[in-house]
PDB file of C-alpha atoms in Angstrom:
ATOM      1  CA  MET A   1     132.329  85.505  73.416  1.00  0.00           C
ATOM      2  CA  ALA A   2     128.550  85.098  73.408  1.00  0.00           C
ATOM      3  CA  PHE A   3     127.846  87.483  70.546  1.00  0.00           C
ATOM      4  CA  GLN A   4     130.669  86.493  68.234  1.00  0.00           C
ATOM      5  CA  ASP A   5     129.183  85.522  64.889  1.00  0.00           C
ATOM      6  CA  GLN A   6     129.998  82.012  63.749  1.00  0.00           C
ATOM      7  CA  ALA A   7     130.930  82.783  60.126  1.00  0.00           C
ATOM      8  CA  ALA A   8     134.065  84.895  60.438  1.00  0.00           C
ATOM      9  CA  PRO A   9     135.193  85.521  64.012  1.00  0.00           C
ATOM     10  CA  ARG A  10     138.252  87.553  62.937  1.00  0.00           C
ATOM     11  CA  CYS A  11     136.451  89.571  60.286  1.00  0.00           C
ATOM     12  CA  PRO A  12     137.217  93.336  60.347  1.00  0.00           C
ATOM     13  CA  ALA A  13     133.511  94.114  59.902  1.00  0.00           C
ATOM     14  CA  LEU A  14     132.706  92.136  63.046  1.00  0.00           C
ATOM     15  CA  ARG A  15     135.417  93.954  65.007  1.00  0.00           C
ATOM     16  CA  SER A  16     133.856  97.200  63.795  1.00  0.00           C
ATOM     17  CA  ASP A  17     130.399  96.003  64.974  1.00  0.00           C
ATOM     18  CA  ILE A  18     131.824  95.173  68.395  1.00  0.00           C
ATOM     19  CA  ALA A  19     133.541  98.571  68.676  1.00  0.00           C
ATOM     20  CA  LYS A  20     130.377 100.405  67.615  1.00  0.00           C
ATOM     21  CA  ALA A  21     128.219  98.371  70.007  1.00  0.00           C
ATOM     22  CA  LEU A  22     130.564  99.065  72.914  1.00  0.00           C
ATOM     23  CA  ALA A  23     130.559 102.772  72.031  1.00  0.00           C
ATOM     24  CA  VAL A  24     126.749 102.779  72.094  1.00  0.00           C
ATOM     25  CA  VAL A  25     126.696 100.989  75.458  1.00  0.00           C
ATOM     26  CA  VAL A  26     129.186 103.460  76.981  1.00  0.00           C
ATOM     27  CA  ALA A  27     127.223 106.414  75.568  1.00  0.00           C
ATOM     28  CA  CYS A  28     123.968 105.010  76.967  1.00  0.00           C
ATOM     29  CA  ILE A  29     125.500 104.590  80.423  1.00  0.00           C
ATOM     30  CA  ALA A  30     126.767 108.177  80.265  1.00  0.00           C
ATOM     31  CA  VAL A  31     123.349 109.479  79.177  1.00  0.00           C
ATOM     32  CA  THR A  32     121.616 107.549  81.951  1.00  0.00           C
ATOM     33  CA  LEU A  33     123.977 108.786  84.629  1.00  0.00           C
ATOM     34  CA  ALA A  34     123.816 112.385  83.419  1.00  0.00           C
ATOM     35  CA  TYR A  35     120.010 112.352  83.152  1.00  0.00           C
ATOM     36  CA  PHE A  36     119.555 110.860  86.604  1.00  0.00           C
ATOM     37  CA  ALA A  37     122.030 113.382  88.032  1.00  0.00           C
ATOM     38  CA  VAL A  38     119.900 116.194  86.563  1.00  0.00           C
ATOM     39  CA  LEU A  39     116.833 114.595  88.163  1.00  0.00           C
ATOM     40  CA  ASP A  40     118.813 114.425  91.431  1.00  0.00           C
ATOM     41  CA  ARG A  41     118.036 110.739  91.837  1.00  0.00           C
ATOM     42  CA  PRO A  42     119.867 108.757  94.499  1.00  0.00           C
ATOM     43  CA  TRP A  43     122.534 106.238  93.574  1.00  0.00           C
ATOM     44  CA  GLY A  44     120.593 103.512  95.351  1.00  0.00           C
ATOM     45  CA  CYS A  45     119.106 102.985  98.752  1.00  0.00           C
ATOM     46  CA  ASP A  46     120.924 102.983 102.051  1.00  0.00           C
ATOM     47  CA  CYS A  47     119.112  99.808 103.062  1.00  0.00           C
ATOM     48  CA  GLY A  48     122.030  97.486 102.276  1.00  0.00           C
ATOM     49  CA  ARG A  49     119.846  95.328 100.015  1.00  0.00           C
ATOM     50  CA  LEU A  50     120.169  94.396  96.367  1.00  0.00           C
ATOM     51  CA  TRP A  51     116.638  93.013  95.878  1.00  0.00           C
ATOM     52  CA  ALA A  52     113.175  94.253  96.840  1.00  0.00           C
ATOM     53  CA  MET A  53     110.164  92.005  97.262  1.00  0.00           C
ATOM     54  CA  PRO A  54     106.625  93.028  96.291  1.00  0.00           C
ATOM     55  CA  GLY A  55     105.705  93.665  99.932  1.00  0.00           C
ATOM     56  CA  GLN A  56     108.396  96.351 100.099  1.00  0.00           C
ATOM     57  CA  PRO A  57     107.140  98.971  97.630  1.00  0.00           C
ATOM     58  CA  ALA A  58     109.278 101.747  99.125  1.00  0.00           C
ATOM     59  CA  LEU A  59     112.378  99.814  97.990  1.00  0.00           C
ATOM     60  CA  ASN A  60     111.147  99.075  94.447  1.00  0.00           C
ATOM     61  CA  SER A  61     113.178 100.969  91.897  1.00  0.00           C
ATOM     62  CA  ARG A  62     115.661 102.068  94.582  1.00  0.00           C
ATOM     63  CA  VAL A  63     117.567  98.810  95.005  1.00  0.00           C
ATOM     64  CA  MET A  64     119.471  97.187  92.168  1.00  0.00           C
ATOM     65  CA  LEU A  65     116.878  94.510  91.330  1.00  0.00           C
ATOM     66  CA  ASP A  66     113.173  94.206  91.964  1.00  0.00           C
ATOM     67  CA  PRO A  67     110.317  92.234  90.406  1.00  0.00           C
ATOM     68  CA  TYR A  68     110.236  94.735  87.525  1.00  0.00           C
ATOM     69  CA  SER A  69     113.705  93.546  86.495  1.00  0.00           C
ATOM     70  CA  ALA A  70     111.952  90.569  84.888  1.00  0.00           C
ATOM     71  CA  LEU A  71     109.974  92.944  82.652  1.00  0.00           C
ATOM     72  CA  HIS A  72     113.203  94.542  81.474  1.00  0.00           C
ATOM     73  CA  LEU A  73     114.705  91.117  80.791  1.00  0.00           C
ATOM     74  CA  ILE A  74     111.681  90.199  78.667  1.00  0.00           C
ATOM     75  CA  PHE A  75     111.775  93.587  76.917  1.00  0.00           C
ATOM     76  CA  GLY A  76     115.352  92.886  75.833  1.00  0.00           C
ATOM     77  CA  ALA A  77     114.526  89.362  74.693  1.00  0.00           C
ATOM     78  CA  VAL A  78     111.454  90.389  72.689  1.00  0.00           C
ATOM     79  CA  LEU A  79     113.177  93.400  71.128  1.00  0.00           C
ATOM     80  CA  ALA A  80     116.115  91.185  70.113  1.00  0.00           C
ATOM     81  CA  LEU A  81     113.660  88.695  68.608  1.00  0.00           C
ATOM     82  CA  ILE A  82     111.938  91.437  66.610  1.00  0.00           C
ATOM     83  CA  LEU A  83     115.257  92.837  65.417  1.00  0.00           C
ATOM     84  CA  ARG A  84     116.446  89.379  64.330  1.00  0.00           C
ATOM     85  CA  ARG A  85     113.281  89.090  62.230  1.00  0.00           C
ATOM     86  CA  VAL A  86     113.295  92.547  60.624  1.00  0.00           C
ATOM     87  CA  ARG A  87     117.087  92.886  60.314  1.00  0.00           C
ATOM     88  CA  PRO A  88     118.417  89.355  59.755  1.00  0.00           C
ATOM     89  CA  GLY A  89     121.768  90.686  58.514  1.00  0.00           C
ATOM     90  CA  TRP A  90     122.553  92.508  61.740  1.00  0.00           C
ATOM     91  CA  SER A  91     125.183  91.011  63.993  1.00  0.00           C
ATOM     92  CA  GLY A  92     124.375  90.072  67.565  1.00  0.00           C
ATOM     93  CA  TRP A  93     126.497  93.013  68.671  1.00  0.00           C
ATOM     94  CA  THR A  94     124.420  95.475  66.664  1.00  0.00           C
ATOM     95  CA  ILE A  95     121.229  93.998  68.095  1.00  0.00           C
ATOM     96  CA  LEU A  96     122.671  94.261  71.598  1.00  0.00           C
ATOM     97  CA  ALA A  97     123.506  97.946  71.011  1.00  0.00           C
ATOM     98  CA  VAL A  98     119.955  98.669  69.824  1.00  0.00           C
ATOM     99  CA  VAL A  99     118.487  96.863  72.847  1.00  0.00           C
ATOM    100  CA  VAL A 100     120.673  98.896  75.218  1.00  0.00           C
ATOM    101  CA  ALA A 101     119.706 102.121  73.423  1.00  0.00           C
ATOM    102  CA  GLY A 102     116.025 101.127  73.562  1.00  0.00           C
ATOM    103  CA  SER A 103     116.269 100.389  77.259  1.00  0.00           C
ATOM    104  CA  THR A 104     117.964 103.733  77.849  1.00  0.00           C
ATOM    105  CA  VAL A 105     115.106 105.525  76.090  1.00  0.00           C
ATOM    106  CA  TRP A 106     112.663 103.546  78.247  1.00  0.00           C
ATOM    107  CA  GLU A 107     114.489 104.595  81.429  1.00  0.00           C
ATOM    108  CA  VAL A 108     114.531 108.255  80.403  1.00  0.00           C
ATOM    109  CA  VAL A 109     110.826 108.313  79.497  1.00  0.00           C
ATOM    110  CA  GLU A 110     109.759 106.222  82.488  1.00  0.00           C
ATOM    111  CA  ASN A 111     111.468 108.636  84.857  1.00  0.00           C
ATOM    112  CA  LEU A 112     110.090 111.866  83.455  1.00  0.00           C
ATOM    113  CA  PRO A 113     108.007 113.573  86.153  1.00  0.00           C
ATOM    114  CA  SER A 114     105.103 113.680  83.677  1.00  0.00           C
ATOM    115  CA  SER A 115     105.357 109.897  83.145  1.00  0.00           C
ATOM    116  CA  ILE A 116     105.307 109.267  86.882  1.00  0.00           C
ATOM    117  CA  ARG A 117     102.157 111.408  87.145  1.00  0.00           C
ATOM    118  CA  LEU A 118     100.662 109.687  84.082  1.00  0.00           C
ATOM    119  CA  PHE A 119     100.690 106.356  85.874  1.00  0.00           C
ATOM    120  CA  GLY A 120      98.704 107.863  88.726  1.00  0.00           C
ATOM    121  CA  TYR A 121     101.253 107.737  91.501  1.00  0.00           C
ATOM    122  CA  GLU A 122     100.770 110.147  94.375  1.00  0.00           C
ATOM    123  CA  ALA A 123     103.656 112.566  94.856  1.00  0.00           C
ATOM    124  CA  GLY A 124     103.493 112.521  98.666  1.00  0.00           C
ATOM    125  CA  ASP A 125     102.910 108.787  99.140  1.00  0.00           C
ATOM    126  CA  PRO A 126     106.216 107.228 100.288  1.00  0.00           C
ATOM    127  CA  LEU A 127     105.072 103.809  99.056  1.00  0.00           C
ATOM    128  CA  SER A 128     104.290 104.921  95.507  1.00  0.00           C
ATOM    129  CA  TYR A 129     106.727 105.023  92.638  1.00  0.00           C
ATOM    130  CA  GLN A 130     108.903 108.128  92.795  1.00  0.00           C
ATOM    131  CA  GLY A 131     111.306 107.190  90.007  1.00  0.00           C
ATOM    132  CA  ASP A 132     114.310 104.924  89.715  1.00  0.00           C
ATOM    133  CA  SER A 133     117.638 105.210  91.458  1.00  0.00           C
ATOM    134  CA  ARG A 134     120.709 105.377  89.235  1.00  0.00           C
ATOM    135  CA  LEU A 135     121.672 101.834  90.227  1.00  0.00           C
ATOM    136  CA  ASN A 136     118.198 100.518  89.427  1.00  0.00           C
ATOM    137  CA  ALA A 137     118.112 102.227  86.024  1.00  0.00           C
ATOM    138  CA  LEU A 138     121.493 100.778  85.069  1.00  0.00           C
ATOM    139  CA  ALA A 139     120.453  97.333  86.333  1.00  0.00           C
ATOM    140  CA  ASP A 140     117.235  97.554  84.297  1.00  0.00           C
ATOM    141  CA  THR A 141     119.288  98.199  81.178  1.00  0.00           C
ATOM    142  CA  ALA A 142     121.658  95.353  82.097  1.00  0.00           C
ATOM    143  CA  SER A 143     118.586  93.109  82.477  1.00  0.00           C
ATOM    144  CA  ALA A 144     117.413  94.083  78.990  1.00  0.00           C
ATOM    145  CA  ALA A 145     120.882  93.328  77.603  1.00  0.00           C
ATOM    146  CA  LEU A 146     120.866  89.956  79.360  1.00  0.00           C
ATOM    147  CA  GLY A 147     117.452  89.249  77.834  1.00  0.00           C
ATOM    148  CA  ALA A 148     118.867  89.969  74.376  1.00  0.00           C
ATOM    149  CA  VAL A 149     121.813  87.629  74.982  1.00  0.00           C
ATOM    150  CA  LEU A 150     119.579  84.839  76.299  1.00  0.00           C
ATOM    151  CA  ALA A 151     117.102  85.217  73.432  1.00  0.00           C
ATOM    152  CA  ARG A 152     119.852  84.683  70.876  1.00  0.00           C
ATOM    153  CA  GLY A 153     119.827  80.955  71.487  1.00  0.00           C
ATOM    154  CA  LEU A 154     116.053  80.556  71.798  1.00  0.00           C
ATOM    155  CA  SER A 155     113.310  80.123  69.246  1.00  0.00           C
ATOM    156  CA  GLY A 156     110.921  82.989  68.652  1.00  0.00           C
ATOM    157  CA  ARG A 157     108.014  80.955  69.969  1.00  0.00           C
ATOM    158  CA  LEU A 158     109.836  80.184  73.188  1.00  0.00           C
ATOM    159  CA  VAL A 159     110.749  83.862  73.707  1.00  0.00           C
ATOM    160  CA  LEU A 160     107.111  84.882  73.197  1.00  0.00           C
ATOM    161  CA  ALA A 161     105.878  82.120  75.501  1.00  0.00           C
ATOM    162  CA  LEU A 162     108.330  83.202  78.204  1.00  0.00           C
ATOM    163  CA  ALA A 163     107.194  86.819  77.749  1.00  0.00           C
ATOM    164  CA  ALA A 164     103.544  85.818  78.184  1.00  0.00           C
ATOM    165  CA  VAL A 165     104.297  83.666  81.248  1.00  0.00           C
ATOM    166  CA  THR A 166     106.392  86.454  82.783  1.00  0.00           C
ATOM    167  CA  GLU A 167     103.665  89.053  82.181  1.00  0.00           C
ATOM    168  CA  LEU A 168     100.983  86.799  83.655  1.00  0.00           C
ATOM    169  CA  GLY A 169     103.179  85.756  86.571  1.00  0.00           C
ATOM    170  CA  LEU A 170     104.118  89.319  87.486  1.00  0.00           C
ATOM    171  CA  SER A 171     100.531  90.488  87.072  1.00  0.00           C
ATOM    172  CA  LEU A 172      99.423  87.882  89.593  1.00  0.00           C
ATOM    173  CA  TRP A 173     102.447  88.288  91.890  1.00  0.00           C
ATOM    174  CA  ILE A 174     102.816  92.077  92.091  1.00  0.00           C
ATOM    175  CA  ASN A 175      99.574  93.217  90.465  1.00  0.00           C
ATOM    176  CA  ASP A 176     101.556  95.084  87.810  1.00  0.00           C
ATOM    177  CA  GLY A 177     103.159  94.536  84.437  1.00  0.00           C
ATOM    178  CA  PHE A 178     103.060  95.933  80.897  1.00  0.00           C
ATOM    179  CA  ALA A 179      99.325  95.362  80.470  1.00  0.00           C
ATOM    180  CA  ILE A 180      98.279  96.653  83.900  1.00  0.00           C
ATOM    181  CA  ALA A 181     100.547  99.710  83.631  1.00  0.00           C
ATOM    182  CA  THR A 182      99.143 100.498  80.195  1.00  0.00           C
ATOM    183  CA  LEU A 183      95.587 100.255  81.481  1.00  0.00           C
ATOM    184  CA  ARG A 184      96.499 102.443  84.480  1.00  0.00           C
ATOM    185  CA  ALA A 185      98.005 105.080  82.182  1.00  0.00           C
ATOM    186  CA  MET A 186      95.016 104.979  79.826  1.00  0.00           C
ATOM    187  CA  GLY A 187      92.736 105.420  82.835  1.00  0.00           C
ATOM    188  CA  GLN A 188      94.292 108.838  83.361  1.00  0.00           C
ATOM    189  CA  PHE A 189      92.756 109.983  80.071  1.00  0.00           C
ATOM    190  CA  VAL A 190      89.228 108.711  80.781  1.00  0.00           C
TER     191      VAL A 190
END
């Protein structure tokens, strides 16, 4: 098991961490599904695709994976890195649970109608962001969890370098990313 701590694999405390982490993951999935049901978001798209390319903006956030999935992967990796630094006694399972909970909060906030407006998307434009599908939101959280798992075996410097390369690459490839989205949102206040 990828997150089993090396010291005492059969330790009751570790089993408790695993049980708690799995409970958090299940609760986060339930919250995501309930929230997206209230928002009346689709399960996915009827396009028969799992991946959207940058030239297909109407499919972004409707299919399972899109270029933004890389941002969620990096989010999970960087958050896991930070948690390892500030909470060195936490098990990998506890860190994974916090990453999943953090990603769930991100998905909820990102999909608020006020957040969509904040980023300057036009409500009637079929090519602009209208919110995530349920499948996309769950895949984004799975990407963050995968990032946390992958970061476990990497140095902090490598995680940060990969985050910077991913941000730069996505900014050049899709003209969006954490920095560009932040600037776009701040532009709404100017």
